Short mmCIF file of C-alpha atoms and ligand atoms in Angstrom, two decimals:
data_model
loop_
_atom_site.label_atom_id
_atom_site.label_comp_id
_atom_site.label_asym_id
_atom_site.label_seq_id
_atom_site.Cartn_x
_atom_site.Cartn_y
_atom_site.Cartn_z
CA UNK X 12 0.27 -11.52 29.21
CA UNK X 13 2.83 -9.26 30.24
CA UNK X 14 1.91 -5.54 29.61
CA UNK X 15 3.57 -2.43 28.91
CA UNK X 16 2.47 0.75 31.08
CA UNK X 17 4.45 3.06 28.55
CA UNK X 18 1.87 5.04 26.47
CA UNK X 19 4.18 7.10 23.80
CA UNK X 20 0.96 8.13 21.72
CA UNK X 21 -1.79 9.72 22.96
CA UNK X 22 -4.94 12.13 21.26
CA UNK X 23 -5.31 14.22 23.40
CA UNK X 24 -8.47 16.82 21.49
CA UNK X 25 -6.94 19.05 19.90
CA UNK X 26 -3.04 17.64 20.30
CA UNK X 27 -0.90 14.49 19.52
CA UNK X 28 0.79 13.95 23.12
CA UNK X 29 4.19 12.67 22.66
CA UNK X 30 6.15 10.97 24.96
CA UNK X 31 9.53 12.42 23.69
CA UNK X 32 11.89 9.47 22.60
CA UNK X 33 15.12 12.28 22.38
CA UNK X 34 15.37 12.74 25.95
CA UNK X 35 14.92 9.05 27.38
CA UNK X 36 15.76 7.73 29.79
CA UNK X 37 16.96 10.67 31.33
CA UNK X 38 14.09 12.75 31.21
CA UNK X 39 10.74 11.92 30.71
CA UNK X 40 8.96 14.55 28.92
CA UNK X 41 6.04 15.31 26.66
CA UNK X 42 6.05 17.15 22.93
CA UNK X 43 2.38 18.21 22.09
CA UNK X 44 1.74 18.03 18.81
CA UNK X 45 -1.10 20.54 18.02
CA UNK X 46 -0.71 20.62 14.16
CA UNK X 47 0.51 19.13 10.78
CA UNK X 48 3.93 21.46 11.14
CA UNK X 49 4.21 19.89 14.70
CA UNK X 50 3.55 16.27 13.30
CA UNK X 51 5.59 16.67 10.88
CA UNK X 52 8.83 17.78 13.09
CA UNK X 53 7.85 14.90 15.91
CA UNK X 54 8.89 12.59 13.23
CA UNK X 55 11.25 13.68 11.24
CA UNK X 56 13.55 14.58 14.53
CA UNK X 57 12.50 11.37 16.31
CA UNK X 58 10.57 12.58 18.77
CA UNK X 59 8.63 9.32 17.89
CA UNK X 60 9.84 6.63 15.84
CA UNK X 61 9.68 3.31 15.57
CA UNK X 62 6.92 1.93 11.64
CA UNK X 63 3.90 1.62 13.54
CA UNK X 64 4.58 4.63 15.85
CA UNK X 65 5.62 6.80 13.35
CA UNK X 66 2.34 5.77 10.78
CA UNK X 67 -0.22 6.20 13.96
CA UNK X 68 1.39 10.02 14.59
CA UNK X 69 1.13 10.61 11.01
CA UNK X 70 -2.73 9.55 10.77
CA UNK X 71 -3.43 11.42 13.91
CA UNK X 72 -1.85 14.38 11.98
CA UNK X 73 -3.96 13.90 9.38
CA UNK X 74 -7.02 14.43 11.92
CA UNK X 75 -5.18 17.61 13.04
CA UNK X 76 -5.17 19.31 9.86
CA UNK X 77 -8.67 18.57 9.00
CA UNK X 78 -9.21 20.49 12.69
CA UNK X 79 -7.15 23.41 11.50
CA UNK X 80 -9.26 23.10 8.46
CA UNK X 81 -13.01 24.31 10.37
CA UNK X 82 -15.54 24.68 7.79
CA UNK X 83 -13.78 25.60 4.15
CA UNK X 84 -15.56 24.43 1.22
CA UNK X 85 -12.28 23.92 -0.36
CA UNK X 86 -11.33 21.52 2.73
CA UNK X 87 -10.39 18.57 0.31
CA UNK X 88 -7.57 20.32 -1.85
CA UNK X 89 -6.17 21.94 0.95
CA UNK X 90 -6.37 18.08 3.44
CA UNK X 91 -4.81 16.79 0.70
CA UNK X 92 -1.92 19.19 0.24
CA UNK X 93 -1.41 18.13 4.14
CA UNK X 94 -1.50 14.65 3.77
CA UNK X 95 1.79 14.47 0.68
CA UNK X 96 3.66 17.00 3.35
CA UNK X 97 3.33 14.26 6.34
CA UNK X 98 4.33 11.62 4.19
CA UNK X 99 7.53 14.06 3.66
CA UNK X 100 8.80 13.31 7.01
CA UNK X 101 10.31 10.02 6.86
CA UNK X 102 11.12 7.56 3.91
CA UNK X 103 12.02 4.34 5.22
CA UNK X 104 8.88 3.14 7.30
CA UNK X 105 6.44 1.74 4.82
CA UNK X 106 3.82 2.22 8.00
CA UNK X 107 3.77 6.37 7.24
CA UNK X 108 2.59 5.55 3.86
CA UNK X 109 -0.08 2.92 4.71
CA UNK X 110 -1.66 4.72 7.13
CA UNK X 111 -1.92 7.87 5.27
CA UNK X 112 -3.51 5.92 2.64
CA UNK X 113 -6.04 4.28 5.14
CA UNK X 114 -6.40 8.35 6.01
CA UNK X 115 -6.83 8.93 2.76
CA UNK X 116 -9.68 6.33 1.82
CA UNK X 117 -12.28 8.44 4.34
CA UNK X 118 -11.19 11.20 2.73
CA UNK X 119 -11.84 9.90 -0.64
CA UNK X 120 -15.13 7.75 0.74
CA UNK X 121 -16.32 11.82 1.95
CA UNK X 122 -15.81 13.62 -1.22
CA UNK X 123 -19.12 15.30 -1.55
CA UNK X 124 -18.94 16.09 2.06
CA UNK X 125 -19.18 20.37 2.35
CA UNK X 126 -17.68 20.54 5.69
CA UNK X 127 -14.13 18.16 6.55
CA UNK X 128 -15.01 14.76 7.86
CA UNK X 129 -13.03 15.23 11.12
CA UNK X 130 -14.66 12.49 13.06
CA UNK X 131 -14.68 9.70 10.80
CA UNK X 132 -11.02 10.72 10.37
CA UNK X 133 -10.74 10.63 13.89
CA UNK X 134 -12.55 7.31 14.41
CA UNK X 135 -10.36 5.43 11.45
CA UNK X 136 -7.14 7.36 13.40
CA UNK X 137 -8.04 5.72 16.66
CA UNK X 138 -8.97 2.59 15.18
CA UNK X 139 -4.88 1.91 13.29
CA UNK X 140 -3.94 3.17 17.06
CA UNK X 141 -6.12 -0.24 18.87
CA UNK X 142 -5.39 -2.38 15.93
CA UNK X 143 -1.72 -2.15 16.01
CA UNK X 144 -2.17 -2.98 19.92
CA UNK X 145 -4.24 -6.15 19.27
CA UNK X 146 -1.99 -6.58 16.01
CA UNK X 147 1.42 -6.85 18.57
CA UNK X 148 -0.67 -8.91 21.51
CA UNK X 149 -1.42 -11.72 18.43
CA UNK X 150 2.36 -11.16 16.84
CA UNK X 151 3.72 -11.89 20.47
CA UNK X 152 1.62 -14.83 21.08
CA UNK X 153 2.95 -16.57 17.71
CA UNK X 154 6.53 -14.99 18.35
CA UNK X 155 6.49 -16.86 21.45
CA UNK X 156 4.95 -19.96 20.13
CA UNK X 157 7.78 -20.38 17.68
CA UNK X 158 10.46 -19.58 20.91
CA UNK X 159 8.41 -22.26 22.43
CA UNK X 160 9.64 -24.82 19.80
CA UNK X 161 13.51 -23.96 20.37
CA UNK X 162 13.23 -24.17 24.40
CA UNK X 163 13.96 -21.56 26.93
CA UNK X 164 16.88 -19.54 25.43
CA UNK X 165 18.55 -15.89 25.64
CA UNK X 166 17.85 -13.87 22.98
CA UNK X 167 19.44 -10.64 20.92
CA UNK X 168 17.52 -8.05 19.72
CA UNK X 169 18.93 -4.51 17.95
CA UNK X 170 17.03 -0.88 18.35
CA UNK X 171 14.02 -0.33 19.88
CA UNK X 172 10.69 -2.37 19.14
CA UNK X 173 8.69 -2.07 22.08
CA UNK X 174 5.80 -0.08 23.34
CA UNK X 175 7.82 3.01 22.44
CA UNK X 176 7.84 2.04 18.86
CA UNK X 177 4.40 1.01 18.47
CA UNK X 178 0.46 1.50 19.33
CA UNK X 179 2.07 -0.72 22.93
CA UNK X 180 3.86 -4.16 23.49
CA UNK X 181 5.68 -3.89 20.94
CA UNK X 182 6.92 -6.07 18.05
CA UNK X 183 10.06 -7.76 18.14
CA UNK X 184 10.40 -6.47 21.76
CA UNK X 185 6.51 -7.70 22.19
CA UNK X 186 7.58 -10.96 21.23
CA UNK X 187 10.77 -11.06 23.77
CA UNK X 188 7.98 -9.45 26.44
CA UNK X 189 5.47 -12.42 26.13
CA UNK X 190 7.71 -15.04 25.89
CA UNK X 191 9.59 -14.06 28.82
CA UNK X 192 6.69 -14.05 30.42
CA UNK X 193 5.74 -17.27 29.59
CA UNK X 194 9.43 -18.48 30.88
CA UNK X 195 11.26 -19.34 27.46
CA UNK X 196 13.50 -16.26 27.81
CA UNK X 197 16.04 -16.29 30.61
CA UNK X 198 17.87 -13.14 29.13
CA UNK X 199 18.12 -10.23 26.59
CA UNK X 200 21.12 -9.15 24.56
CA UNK X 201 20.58 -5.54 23.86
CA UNK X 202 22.66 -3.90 20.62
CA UNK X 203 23.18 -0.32 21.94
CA UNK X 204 22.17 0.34 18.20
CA UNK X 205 24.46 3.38 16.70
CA UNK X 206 24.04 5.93 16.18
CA UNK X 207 21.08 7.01 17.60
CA UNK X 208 21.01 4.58 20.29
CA UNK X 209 17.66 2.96 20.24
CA UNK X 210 18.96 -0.27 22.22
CA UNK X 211 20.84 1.41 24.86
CA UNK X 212 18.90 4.81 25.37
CA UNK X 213 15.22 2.88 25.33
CA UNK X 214 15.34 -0.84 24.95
CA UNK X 215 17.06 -1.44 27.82
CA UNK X 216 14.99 1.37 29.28
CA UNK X 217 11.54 -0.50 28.64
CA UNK X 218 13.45 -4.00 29.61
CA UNK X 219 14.54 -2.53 32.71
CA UNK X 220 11.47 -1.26 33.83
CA UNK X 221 9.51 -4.62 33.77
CA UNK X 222 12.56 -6.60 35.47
CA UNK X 223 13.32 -8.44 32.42
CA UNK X 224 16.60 -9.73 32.54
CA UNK X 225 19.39 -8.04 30.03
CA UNK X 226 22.42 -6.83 29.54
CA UNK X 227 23.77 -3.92 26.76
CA UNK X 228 26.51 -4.41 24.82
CA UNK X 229 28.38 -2.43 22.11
CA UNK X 230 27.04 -3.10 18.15
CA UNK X 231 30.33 -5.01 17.40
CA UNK X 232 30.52 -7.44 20.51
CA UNK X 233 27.79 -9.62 18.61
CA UNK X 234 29.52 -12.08 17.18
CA UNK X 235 31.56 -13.13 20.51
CA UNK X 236 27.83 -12.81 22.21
CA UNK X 237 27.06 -15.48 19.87
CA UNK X 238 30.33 -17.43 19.41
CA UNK X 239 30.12 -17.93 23.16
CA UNK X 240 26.89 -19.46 23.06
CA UNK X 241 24.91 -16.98 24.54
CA UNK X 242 21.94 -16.43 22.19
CA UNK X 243 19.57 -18.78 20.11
CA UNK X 244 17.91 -16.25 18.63
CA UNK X 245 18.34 -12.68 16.75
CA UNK X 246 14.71 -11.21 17.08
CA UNK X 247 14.24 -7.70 15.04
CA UNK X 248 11.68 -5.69 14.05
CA UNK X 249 11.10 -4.36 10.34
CA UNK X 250 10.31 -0.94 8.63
CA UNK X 251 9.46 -2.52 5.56
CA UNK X 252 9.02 -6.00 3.98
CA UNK X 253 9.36 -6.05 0.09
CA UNK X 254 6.99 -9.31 -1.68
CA UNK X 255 10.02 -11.25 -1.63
CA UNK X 256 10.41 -11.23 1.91
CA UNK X 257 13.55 -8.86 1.89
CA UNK X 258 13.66 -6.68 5.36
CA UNK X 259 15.02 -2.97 5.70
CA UNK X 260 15.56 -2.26 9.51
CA UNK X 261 17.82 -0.55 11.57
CA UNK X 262 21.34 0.07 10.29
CA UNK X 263 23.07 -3.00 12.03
CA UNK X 264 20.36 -5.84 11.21
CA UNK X 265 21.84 -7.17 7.79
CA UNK X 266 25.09 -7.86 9.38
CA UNK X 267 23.90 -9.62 12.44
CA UNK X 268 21.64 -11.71 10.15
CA UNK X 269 25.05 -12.68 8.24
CA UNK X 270 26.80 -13.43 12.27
CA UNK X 271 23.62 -15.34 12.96
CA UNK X 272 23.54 -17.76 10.21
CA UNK X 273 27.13 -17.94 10.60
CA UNK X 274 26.73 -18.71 13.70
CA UNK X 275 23.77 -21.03 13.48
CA UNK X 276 21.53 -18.79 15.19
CA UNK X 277 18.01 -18.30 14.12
CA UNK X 278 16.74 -15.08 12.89
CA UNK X 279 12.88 -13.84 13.79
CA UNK X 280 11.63 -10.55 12.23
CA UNK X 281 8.22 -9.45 13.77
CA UNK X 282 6.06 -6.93 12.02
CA UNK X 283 2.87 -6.39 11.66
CA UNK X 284 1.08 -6.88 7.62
CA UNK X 285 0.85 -3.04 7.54
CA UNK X 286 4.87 -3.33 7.10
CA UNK X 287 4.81 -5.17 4.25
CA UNK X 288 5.48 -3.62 0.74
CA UNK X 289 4.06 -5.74 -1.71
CA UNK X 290 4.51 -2.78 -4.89
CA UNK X 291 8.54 -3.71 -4.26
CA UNK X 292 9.94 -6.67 -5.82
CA UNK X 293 13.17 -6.90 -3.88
CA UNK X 294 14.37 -4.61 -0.88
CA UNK X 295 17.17 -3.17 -3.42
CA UNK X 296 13.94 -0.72 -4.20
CA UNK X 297 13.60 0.25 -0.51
CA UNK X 298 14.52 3.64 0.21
CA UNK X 299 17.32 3.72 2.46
CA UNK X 300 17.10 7.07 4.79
CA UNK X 301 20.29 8.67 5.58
CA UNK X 302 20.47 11.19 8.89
CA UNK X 303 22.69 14.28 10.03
CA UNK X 304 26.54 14.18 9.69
CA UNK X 305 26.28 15.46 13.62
CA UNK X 306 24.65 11.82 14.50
CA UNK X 307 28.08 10.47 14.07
CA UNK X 308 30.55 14.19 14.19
CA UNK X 309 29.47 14.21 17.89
CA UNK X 310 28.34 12.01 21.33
CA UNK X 311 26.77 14.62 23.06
CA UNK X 312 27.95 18.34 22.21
CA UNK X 313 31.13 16.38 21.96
CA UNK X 314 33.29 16.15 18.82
CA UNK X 315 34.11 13.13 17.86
CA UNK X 316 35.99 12.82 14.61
CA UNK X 317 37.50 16.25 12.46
CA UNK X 318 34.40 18.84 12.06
CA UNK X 319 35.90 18.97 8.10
CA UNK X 320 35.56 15.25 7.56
CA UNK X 321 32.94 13.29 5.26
CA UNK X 322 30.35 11.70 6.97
CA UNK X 323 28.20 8.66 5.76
CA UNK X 324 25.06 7.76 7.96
CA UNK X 325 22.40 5.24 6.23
CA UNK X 326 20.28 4.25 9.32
CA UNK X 327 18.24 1.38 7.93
CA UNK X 328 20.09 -1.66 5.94
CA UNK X 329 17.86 -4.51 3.92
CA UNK X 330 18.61 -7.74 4.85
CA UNK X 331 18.15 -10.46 2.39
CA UNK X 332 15.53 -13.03 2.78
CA UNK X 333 17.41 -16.29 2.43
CA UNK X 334 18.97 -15.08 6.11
CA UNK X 335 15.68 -14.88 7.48
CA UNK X 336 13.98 -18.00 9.71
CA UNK X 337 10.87 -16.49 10.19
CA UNK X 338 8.24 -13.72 9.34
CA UNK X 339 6.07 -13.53 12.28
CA UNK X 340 2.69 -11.91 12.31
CA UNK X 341 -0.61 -10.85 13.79
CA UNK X 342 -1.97 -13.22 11.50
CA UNK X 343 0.38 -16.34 11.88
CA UNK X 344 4.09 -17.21 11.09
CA UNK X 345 6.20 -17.55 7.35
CA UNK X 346 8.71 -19.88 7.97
CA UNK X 347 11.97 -19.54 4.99
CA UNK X 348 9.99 -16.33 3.73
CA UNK X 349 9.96 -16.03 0.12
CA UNK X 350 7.62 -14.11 -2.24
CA UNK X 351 5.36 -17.23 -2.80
CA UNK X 352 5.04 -18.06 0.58
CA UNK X 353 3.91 -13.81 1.21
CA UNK X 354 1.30 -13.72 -1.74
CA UNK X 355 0.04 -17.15 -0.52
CA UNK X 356 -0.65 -15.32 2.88
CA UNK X 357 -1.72 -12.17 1.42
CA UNK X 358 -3.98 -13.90 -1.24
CA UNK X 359 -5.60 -16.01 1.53
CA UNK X 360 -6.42 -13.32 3.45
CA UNK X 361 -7.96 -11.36 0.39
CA UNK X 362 -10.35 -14.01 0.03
O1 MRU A 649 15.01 5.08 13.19
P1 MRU A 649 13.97 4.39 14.02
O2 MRU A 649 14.26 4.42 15.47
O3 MRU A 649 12.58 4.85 13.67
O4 MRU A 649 14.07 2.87 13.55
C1 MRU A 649 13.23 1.93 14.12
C2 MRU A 649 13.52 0.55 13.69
O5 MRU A 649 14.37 0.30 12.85
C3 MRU A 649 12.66 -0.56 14.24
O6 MRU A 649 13.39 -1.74 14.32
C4 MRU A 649 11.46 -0.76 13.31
O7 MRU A 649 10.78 0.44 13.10
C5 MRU A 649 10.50 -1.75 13.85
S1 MRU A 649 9.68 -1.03 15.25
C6 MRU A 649 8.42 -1.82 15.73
#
């Protein structure tokens, strides 16, 4: 299988060690993490992003405050205090909240405990950070499979899904990775992903630096991409799932699901279970983030548009269901998702 070198998250004793995401590809530099303040300002300004990136940092976070927390008898109270703050630091990525709550069981499972459980913390921290590896290796594997069926194709994908985003691999971008691999990818349509940039500043970054064939193009040149027969599939990532099989993801992804279907182009979303939201009904219950006027005011230290004018900036969107072809992951594929086929899944795995 092909790997990913990139490492974005690493515990490093008494620090999260960053690979910071703002200054790629130009610079490659490290933010050290070395408590919840830290944690919390890594991902609310992006030094990592990406769901499963952003719910890994958060659960190593939770190991650094219990660190900061040495021997107080009053360690719970205070942990917990720490825990609701990380989960302050972004509100799309359903990942945060599941792996503060998988933080959050040893805590609870500890309760008598007089001194802070910081290694069992530690050990269930490490262990979301090599599941969500294995979790994108098995994702990729039935990502490709389902590639497999169309024949060997190009492919589109929007923001940035890889290794960066994740415990490694990579979802969407995991998927696109192994089955290029495995020759049923001949090329990869990158959305330069406004405004942040995701597609252009590190998809094509990650791309590039395993020779995988792609070229970038603006948001808005998707539909000729596709009228011109140039992709089979639209291959995304998610930040959260509701039960019905509704997907928020980068701003962007709801209206290349509605050029794809148009289009007669299929549409894969790759996630991992921990991304699905199964206390929402629909994704109109999703909570859409919405970023800086200065993401959009400026390109660079550049102005853009008037400094006076009113700025708008959602950066997630929820695309219905009924545009999606498939669900895939770690634990097989949902073909024409809809919230019987998910609680079938889920209810098989329960049992
Ligand atoms: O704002 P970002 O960069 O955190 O948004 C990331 C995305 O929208 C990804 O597509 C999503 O998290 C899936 S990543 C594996």
């Amino acid at each position: 299988m092909t790997e990913s070198m990139i490492v974005p998250i690493r515990w490093q004793d008494d620090a999260i060690e960053l690979l910071d995401q703002r200054a790629l590809p130009g610079k490659y530099e490290t933010f050290y993490a070395r408590d919840v303040t830290d944690t919390v300002e890594a991902i609310r300004s992006m030094v990592v992003r990406g769901a499963p990136a952003i719910g890994i940092t958060a659960a190593y976070g939770v190991v650094l405050a219990a660190k900061s927390l040495g021997t107080s008898a009053d360690w719970q109270p205070r942990l917990d205090e720490d825990v609701k703050l990380l989960a302050t630091s972004r509100p799309t990525a359903v990942n945060l909240f599941w792996a503060l709550e998988r933080m959050k069981n040893v805590i609870t499972r500890h309760i008598y405990a007089t001194v802070v459980p910081t290694e069992a913390l530690l050990e269930e921290a490490l262990r979301i950070h090599r599941q969500d590896l294995q979790d994108n290796q098995a994702m990729a594997r039935h990502g490709a499979q389902l590639i497999a069926e169309t024949g060997n194709c190009e492919v589109m994908t929007h923001c940035n899904t890889g290794a960066l985003a994740t415990g490694g691999h990579g979802t969407a971008l995991g998927v696109i990775r192994t089955a290029w691999g495995d020759g049923l990818i001949s090329h990869v349509h990158v959305n330069e992903t406004r405004p942040w940039l995701q597609g252009a500043r590190l998809t094509a970054w990650e791309l590039e630096q395993e020779n995988i064939p792609l070229s970038l193009n603006i948001d808005s040149a998707a539909s000729l991409i596709m009228k011109q027969g140039k992709t089979q599939w639209l291959i995304v990532g998610a930040d959260r799932i509701a039960a019905n099989g509704d997907v928020a993801n980068k701003i962007g992804t709801f209206s290349l699901a509605v050029q794809a279907r148009y289009h007669g182009i299929k549409v894969m979303v790759a996630a991992p279970l921990s991304t699905f939201d199964l206390t929402l009904a629909t994704g109109d219950e999703i909570p859409i983030e919405t970023r800086d006027a200065t993401e959009l005011r400026q390109s660079g230290e550049r102005l853009v548009t008037s400094e006076t004018i009113d700025i708008y900036n959602p950066v997630f969107d929820v695309t219905p269901a009924a545009l999606i072809d498939a669900i895939v992951t770690e634990k097989g594929v949902i073909k024409a998702p809809s919230a019987k086929k998910i609680a079938m899944m889920f209810n098989t795995l329960a049992n």
